[in-house]
XYZ file of N, CA, C and O in Angstrom:
572
model
N 91.026 118.551 103.754
C 91.671 117.812 104.829
C 92.946 118.539 105.247
O 93.690 119.046 104.415
N 93.183 118.570 106.533
C 94.425 119.108 107.068
C 95.545 118.176 106.647
O 95.450 116.964 106.782
N 96.620 118.739 106.124
C 97.695 117.916 105.588
C 98.749 117.573 106.624
O 99.519 116.652 106.451
N 98.812 118.325 107.694
C 99.834 118.081 108.696
C 99.270 118.353 110.080
O 98.545 119.323 110.280
N 99.596 117.489 111.006
C 99.209 117.669 112.400
C 100.437 117.396 113.252
O 101.390 116.760 112.812
N 100.374 117.887 114.478
C 101.463 117.593 115.404
C 101.381 116.124 115.808
O 100.310 115.614 116.103
N 102.533 115.486 115.809
C 102.594 114.090 116.224
C 103.530 113.985 117.421
O 104.394 114.832 117.632
N 103.342 112.924 118.181
C 104.145 112.725 119.384
C 105.538 112.207 119.017
O 105.777 111.772 117.878
N 106.422 112.233 119.989
C 107.761 111.685 119.784
C 107.680 110.209 119.392
O 108.385 109.763 118.487
N 106.801 109.464 120.043
C 106.639 108.042 119.717
C 106.172 107.862 118.278
O 106.701 107.025 117.544
N 105.190 108.663 117.860
C 104.733 108.589 116.475
C 105.862 108.924 115.512
O 106.022 108.264 114.479
N 106.644 109.955 115.836
C 107.751 110.349 114.958
C 108.795 109.244 114.841
O 109.305 108.982 113.746
N 109.109 108.603 115.954
C 110.083 107.502 115.921
C 109.558 106.375 115.028
O 110.281 105.875 114.154
N 108.297 106.002 115.213
C 107.731 104.919 114.406
C 107.570 105.330 112.939
O 107.698 104.492 112.038
N 107.291 106.610 112.688
C 107.193 107.094 111.308
C 108.541 107.002 110.615
O 108.638 106.544 109.477
N 109.606 107.398 111.308
C 110.944 107.321 110.718
C 111.355 105.866 110.514
O 111.940 105.514 109.478
N 111.030 104.998 111.466
C 111.322 103.566 111.289
C 110.593 103.012 110.058
O 111.181 102.270 109.258
N 109.330 103.375 109.896
C 108.578 102.922 108.731
C 109.167 103.502 107.449
O 109.260 102.800 106.440
N 109.582 104.748 107.500
C 110.204 105.376 106.328
C 111.481 104.646 105.922
O 111.696 104.369 104.733
N 112.311 104.333 106.905
C 113.557 103.605 106.632
C 113.239 102.230 106.044
O 113.860 101.800 105.064
N 112.256 101.556 106.642
C 111.839 100.248 106.138
C 111.388 100.357 104.679
O 111.739 99.514 103.846
N 110.605 101.376 104.349
C 110.087 101.526 102.986
C 111.201 101.829 101.996
O 111.220 101.273 100.889
N 112.132 102.703 102.359
C 113.237 103.011 101.455
C 114.104 101.769 101.241
O 114.494 101.453 100.117
N 114.368 101.038 102.324
C 115.150 99.806 102.208
C 114.428 98.778 101.336
O 115.031 98.155 100.459
N 113.112 98.596 101.579
C 112.337 97.641 100.778
C 112.343 98.050 99.311
O 112.517 97.205 98.422
N 112.171 99.338 99.041
C 112.196 99.818 97.662
C 113.537 99.581 97.005
O 113.616 99.133 95.854
N 114.605 99.869 97.730
C 115.956 99.621 97.215
C 116.151 98.135 96.929
O 116.715 97.757 95.900
N 115.642 97.289 97.826
C 115.799 95.847 97.619
C 114.970 95.365 96.420
O 115.354 94.414 95.747
N 113.842 96.033 96.142
C 113.066 95.713 94.935
C 113.913 95.932 93.682
O 113.792 95.195 92.709
N 114.712 96.970 93.721
C 115.487 97.348 92.532
C 116.809 96.601 92.423
O 117.445 96.637 91.370
N 117.222 95.937 93.494
C 118.554 95.322 93.489
C 118.514 93.854 93.937
O 118.059 93.001 93.198
N 118.933 93.583 95.138
C 119.244 92.226 95.572
C 118.052 91.308 95.804
O 118.211 90.093 95.815
N 116.837 91.832 95.993
C 115.655 90.976 96.183
C 114.690 91.038 95.003
O 113.531 90.630 95.126
N 115.158 91.506 93.888
C 114.285 91.727 92.739
C 113.544 90.456 92.303
O 112.335 90.465 92.093
N 114.254 89.367 92.213
C 113.639 88.106 91.801
C 112.693 87.596 92.884
O 111.605 87.086 92.580
N 113.082 87.749 94.151
C 112.229 87.298 95.259
C 110.876 88.024 95.245
O 109.839 87.415 95.485
N 110.895 89.327 94.970
C 109.648 90.085 94.947
C 108.763 89.685 93.775
O 107.540 89.844 93.830
N 109.344 89.175 92.714
C 108.540 88.742 91.567
C 107.598 87.595 91.946
O 106.550 87.427 91.333
N 107.949 86.838 92.978
C 107.083 85.748 93.441
C 105.759 86.278 93.982
O 104.774 85.540 94.042
N 105.718 87.535 94.362
C 104.504 88.122 94.925
C 103.587 88.712 93.875
O 102.446 89.043 94.182
N 104.067 88.873 92.661
C 103.246 89.486 91.618
C 102.268 88.436 91.093
O 102.696 87.406 90.565
N 100.965 88.695 91.249
C 99.990 87.707 90.765
C 100.081 87.507 89.252
O 100.390 88.444 88.511
N 99.789 86.299 88.819
C 99.862 85.984 87.388
C 98.829 86.754 86.569
O 99.021 86.954 85.368
N 97.752 87.223 87.194
C 96.700 87.913 86.455
C 97.033 89.367 86.140
O 96.306 90.026 85.403
N 98.128 89.878 86.676
C 98.517 91.261 86.352
C 99.098 91.270 84.940
O 100.027 90.517 84.645
N 98.566 92.136 84.060
C 98.948 92.084 82.643
C 100.257 92.816 82.303
O 100.413 93.305 81.190
N 101.166 92.894 83.245
C 102.469 93.511 83.022
C 103.541 92.499 83.377
O 103.286 91.542 84.101
N 104.754 92.746 82.917
C 105.830 91.826 83.283
C 106.070 91.937 84.787
O 105.968 93.014 85.375
N 106.369 90.813 85.387
C 106.596 90.784 86.834
C 107.759 91.694 87.212
O 107.718 92.374 88.231
N 108.785 91.727 86.388
C 109.936 92.574 86.687
C 109.545 94.048 86.676
O 109.964 94.809 87.546
N 108.739 94.455 85.697
C 108.299 95.848 85.635
C 107.487 96.217 86.881
O 107.681 97.296 87.458
N 106.606 95.338 87.310
C 105.798 95.597 88.506
C 106.700 95.752 89.724
O 106.503 96.653 90.548
N 107.715 94.909 89.848
C 108.633 94.980 90.986
C 109.419 96.286 90.951
O 109.574 96.955 91.980
N 109.899 96.673 89.790
C 110.662 97.925 89.665
C 109.773 99.126 89.999
O 110.163 100.003 90.781
N 108.578 99.163 89.421
C 107.676 100.291 89.689
C 107.277 100.355 91.158
O 107.242 101.439 91.749
N 106.985 99.195 91.768
C 106.612 99.216 93.179
C 107.794 99.632 94.054
O 107.621 100.302 95.070
N 109.005 99.276 93.641
C 110.193 99.718 94.373
C 110.342 101.234 94.336
O 110.648 101.866 95.355
N 110.108 101.808 93.180
C 110.184 103.274 93.046
C 109.114 103.942 93.902
O 109.374 104.942 94.578
N 107.914 103.376 93.900
C 106.823 103.922 94.722
C 107.184 103.825 96.199
O 106.980 104.774 96.963
N 107.733 102.685 96.623
C 108.098 102.519 98.033
C 109.154 103.532 98.464
O 109.042 104.115 99.543
N 110.157 103.742 97.638
C 111.195 104.727 97.967
C 110.576 106.117 98.060
O 110.845 106.866 99.010
N 109.735 106.451 97.108
C 109.095 107.777 97.096
C 108.216 107.985 98.328
O 108.267 109.047 98.964
N 107.412 106.982 98.659
C 106.545 107.103 99.836
C 107.362 107.183 101.119
O 107.041 107.960 102.021
N 108.412 106.386 101.208
C 109.265 106.419 102.395
C 109.935 107.766 102.582
O 109.945 108.312 103.695
N 110.478 108.315 101.510
C 111.137 109.623 101.604
C 110.131 110.725 101.897
O 110.394 111.624 102.709
N 108.979 110.675 101.246
C 107.941 111.679 101.499
C 107.449 111.641 102.930
O 107.264 112.686 103.562
N 107.242 110.448 103.443
C 106.788 110.285 104.817
C 107.810 110.838 105.809
O 107.458 111.435 106.826
N 109.078 110.682 105.488
C 110.140 111.136 106.393
C 110.375 112.641 106.322
O 110.595 113.283 107.344
N 110.335 113.195 105.115
C 110.835 114.559 104.938
C 109.824 115.622 104.543
O 110.111 116.800 104.654
N 108.656 115.273 104.054
C 107.711 116.276 103.571
C 106.652 116.524 104.640
O 105.530 116.043 104.571
N 107.024 117.328 105.630
C 106.191 117.527 106.815
C 104.804 118.078 106.484
O 103.805 117.629 107.045
N 104.724 119.033 105.578
C 103.434 119.652 105.270
C 102.456 118.682 104.619
O 101.256 118.904 104.666
N 102.962 117.622 104.023
C 102.112 116.638 103.352
C 102.129 115.282 104.060
O 101.698 114.272 103.501
N 102.625 115.261 105.276
C 102.827 114.001 106.006
C 101.550 113.175 106.103
O 101.553 111.965 105.882
N 100.450 113.807 106.453
C 99.189 113.062 106.607
C 98.768 112.434 105.287
O 98.286 111.296 105.261
N 98.960 113.142 104.191
C 98.621 112.576 102.882
C 99.532 111.405 102.531
O 99.084 110.413 101.948
N 100.800 111.504 102.884
C 101.714 110.379 102.654
C 101.300 109.168 103.483
O 101.449 108.027 103.036
N 100.789 109.396 104.671
C 100.288 108.286 105.478
C 99.136 107.571 104.795
O 99.092 106.344 104.738
N 98.194 108.360 104.250
C 97.075 107.764 103.522
C 97.569 107.039 102.275
O 97.084 105.941 101.957
N 98.504 107.661 101.553
C 99.026 107.037 100.330
C 99.734 105.725 100.643
O 99.578 104.733 99.916
N 100.495 105.697 101.722
C 101.192 104.473 102.098
C 100.201 103.400 102.535
O 100.340 102.223 102.172
N 99.178 103.784 103.279
C 98.142 102.826 103.675
C 97.463 102.241 102.432
O 97.236 101.024 102.353
N 97.157 103.087 101.466
C 96.552 102.619 100.215
C 97.507 101.676 99.481
O 97.083 100.639 98.949
N 98.780 102.003 99.457
C 99.778 101.136 98.827
C 99.754 99.754 99.479
O 99.768 98.732 98.787
N 99.714 99.718 100.801
C 99.677 98.433 101.506
C 98.414 97.639 101.150
O 98.450 96.415 101.066
N 97.301 98.335 100.942
C 96.067 97.657 100.514
C 96.245 97.108 99.095
O 95.855 95.975 98.800
N 96.841 97.892 98.226
C 96.982 97.489 96.820
C 97.948 96.323 96.614
O 97.772 95.544 95.674
N 98.959 96.199 97.461
C 99.902 95.088 97.286
C 99.439 93.818 98.007
O 100.021 92.748 97.809
N 98.396 93.930 98.810
C 97.908 92.767 99.544
C 97.526 91.588 98.641
O 97.828 90.438 98.977
N 96.873 91.821 97.494
C 96.575 90.675 96.615
C 97.839 89.898 96.200
O 97.778 88.683 96.001
N 98.960 90.582 96.102
C 100.209 89.888 95.802
C 100.614 88.950 96.920
O 101.090 87.834 96.677
N 100.412 89.387 98.153
C 100.718 88.525 99.300
C 99.783 87.316 99.337
O 100.207 86.201 99.645
N 98.512 87.553 99.005
C 97.545 86.456 98.953
C 97.923 85.480 97.838
O 97.896 84.259 98.031
N 98.285 86.020 96.677
C 98.687 85.167 95.551
C 99.916 84.334 95.904
O 100.009 83.164 95.514
N 100.836 84.921 96.631
C 102.021 84.181 97.054
C 101.629 83.034 97.982
O 102.146 81.921 97.861
N 100.694 83.292 98.877
C 100.217 82.256 99.794
C 99.480 81.149 99.024
O 99.773 79.959 99.190
N 98.531 81.557 98.179
C 97.737 80.569 97.443
C 98.570 79.784 96.438
O 98.273 78.625 96.153
N 99.606 80.432 95.891
C 100.468 79.771 94.912
C 101.605 78.982 95.526
O 102.415 78.393 94.812
N 101.700 79.003 96.863
C 102.751 78.263 97.582
C 104.152 78.665 97.097
O 105.023 77.826 96.930
N 104.348 79.976 96.891
C 105.623 80.477 96.365
C 106.529 80.926 97.500
O 106.161 81.786 98.292
N 107.718 80.357 97.549
C 108.707 80.719 98.557
C 109.347 82.061 98.197
O 109.469 82.414 97.029
N 109.778 82.781 99.229
C 110.509 84.027 99.009
C 111.235 84.428 100.278
O 110.792 84.127 101.397
N 112.334 85.075 100.111
C 113.110 85.697 101.182
C 113.672 84.716 102.203
O 114.112 85.112 103.261
N 113.611 83.442 101.929
C 114.125 82.466 102.875
C 113.202 82.220 104.047
O 113.108 81.105 104.542
N 112.484 83.241 104.489
C 111.602 83.104 105.651
C 110.187 82.687 105.240
O 109.470 82.092 106.037
N 109.798 83.007 104.045
C 108.454 82.672 103.572
C 108.509 81.363 102.793
O 108.175 81.289 101.614
N 108.923 80.309 103.492
C 109.154 79.025 102.843
C 108.136 77.962 103.226
O 108.332 76.782 102.968
N 107.034 78.388 103.841
C 105.969 77.443 104.181
C 104.633 78.178 104.093
O 104.565 79.402 104.197
N 103.579 77.398 103.920
C 102.252 78.007 103.882
C 101.932 78.710 105.198
O 101.311 79.763 105.211
N 102.376 78.139 106.294
C 102.128 78.740 107.606
C 102.804 80.117 107.709
O 102.187 81.083 108.165
N 104.050 80.216 107.275
C 104.768 81.497 107.312
C 104.096 82.524 106.411
O 103.952 83.698 106.786
N 103.673 82.082 105.226
C 103.008 83.012 104.300
C 101.642 83.447 104.832
O 101.234 84.583 104.644
N 100.949 82.544 105.526
C 99.652 82.895 106.110
C 99.824 83.903 107.245
O 99.094 84.898 107.313
N 100.771 83.668 108.107
C 101.034 84.595 109.214
C 101.356 85.988 108.669
O 100.895 86.999 109.199
N 102.093 86.036 107.585
C 102.459 87.320 106.988
C 101.225 88.122 106.580
O 101.222 89.356 106.674
N 100.193 87.450 106.128
C 98.975 88.151 105.702
C 98.379 88.988 106.826
O 97.805 90.047 106.579
N 98.531 88.521 108.055
C 97.952 89.234 109.192
C 98.750 90.476 109.585
O 98.287 91.277 110.394
N 99.935 90.646 109.021
C 100.730 91.836 109.323
C 100.384 93.016 108.426
O 100.736 94.148 108.736
N 99.674 92.767 107.326
C 99.310 93.864 106.429
C 98.421 94.897 107.126
O 98.678 96.094 106.993
N 97.398 94.496 107.878
C 96.615 95.508 108.608
C 97.463 96.287 109.619
O 97.235 97.475 109.837
N 98.452 95.640 110.207
C 99.351 96.327 111.141
C 100.106 97.435 110.407
O 100.234 98.557 110.917
N 100.588 97.142 109.207
C 101.303 98.157 108.423
C 100.381 99.317 108.056
O 100.796 100.486 108.079
N 99.142 99.013 107.725
C 98.182 100.066 107.375
C 97.941 100.990 108.572
O 98.025 102.218 108.447
N 97.685 100.405 109.713
C 97.461 101.199 110.921
C 98.717 101.966 111.290
O 98.655 103.148 111.675
N 99.874 101.343 111.173
C 101.156 101.988 111.475
C 101.322 103.244 110.619
O 101.685 104.313 111.132
N 101.063 103.141 109.325
C 101.215 104.298 108.433
C 100.272 105.431 108.827
O 100.680 106.597 108.921
N 99.014 105.092 109.057
C 98.021 106.127 109.381
C 98.286 106.766 110.738
O 98.168 107.988 110.897
N 98.647 105.960 111.723
C 98.896 106.477 113.068
C 100.169 107.308 113.125
O 100.167 108.430 113.645
N 101.277 106.784 112.594
C 102.561 107.474 112.739
C 102.614 108.788 111.965
O 103.333 109.704 112.357
N 101.858 108.890 110.892
C 101.833 110.132 110.105
C 100.775 111.108 110.611
O 100.688 112.233 110.124
N 99.958 110.682 111.558
C 98.885 111.540 112.050
C 97.756 111.677 111.049
O 96.953 112.611 111.124
N 97.663 110.759 110.108
C 96.688 110.854 109.014
C 95.254 110.808 109.510
O 94.419 111.620 109.088
N 94.955 109.855 110.362
C 93.587 109.732 110.864
C 93.215 110.969 111.681
O 92.114 111.513 111.541
N 94.133 111.422 112.507
C 93.881 112.620 113.331
C 93.647 113.843 112.442
O 92.749 114.650 112.713
N 94.423 113.978 111.377
C 94.247 115.107 110.458
C 92.882 115.049 109.793
O 92.206 116.072 109.646
N 92.452 113.856 109.412
C 91.146 113.686 108.789
C 90.032 114.036 109.774
O 89.079 114.732 109.429
N 90.144 113.553 111.007
C 89.138 113.857 112.032
C 89.101 115.357 112.311
O 88.012 115.934 112.474
N 90.262 116.006 112.394
C 90.304 117.446 112.635
C 89.673 118.222 111.475
O 89.048 119.258 111.709
N 89.829 117.751 110.259
C 89.255 118.463 109.114
C 87.734 118.325 109.107
O 87.039 119.235 108.655
N 87.213 117.215 109.619
C 85.762 117.053 109.722
C 85.182 118.041 110.726
O 84.102 118.568 110.509
N 85.900 118.294 111.798
C 85.431 119.213 112.834
C 85.394 120.645 112.290
O 84.474 121.400 112.577
N 86.382 121.000 111.456
C 86.455 122.360 110.924
C 85.432 122.630 109.833
O 85.095 123.767 109.573
N 84.972 121.583 109.164
C 84.016 121.780 108.046
C 82.638 122.156 108.516
O 82.198 122.139 109.552
């Protein structure tokens, strides 16, 4: 697979916005929102909720920085971030099903349900802004 493709100015702006969001979210996992994020960790995960929050925060910071600064691997970071969004989705579902409040805004079942529909948007955002799908399609043509 081609690891890097040319992206448009619009894609670059949205990629940097997503990168900033990921670094901020990761930082908040490690600091001021640590307890709030624990509400998203499903009870069936066999690790401490705090450990899961810390590890996911580190992953978010790493993915955000990689997406922003590692141009040659940008498309792979897009795929990795999309996969991350898929992997954390069960936590969002568990938060909805468990009626767990978080962040002040997720204080009703309706708010938590609406949030579930934004996960596919984040997945598409990661793949589009990093040029990941385009890189994959271009690699199929070259093979």
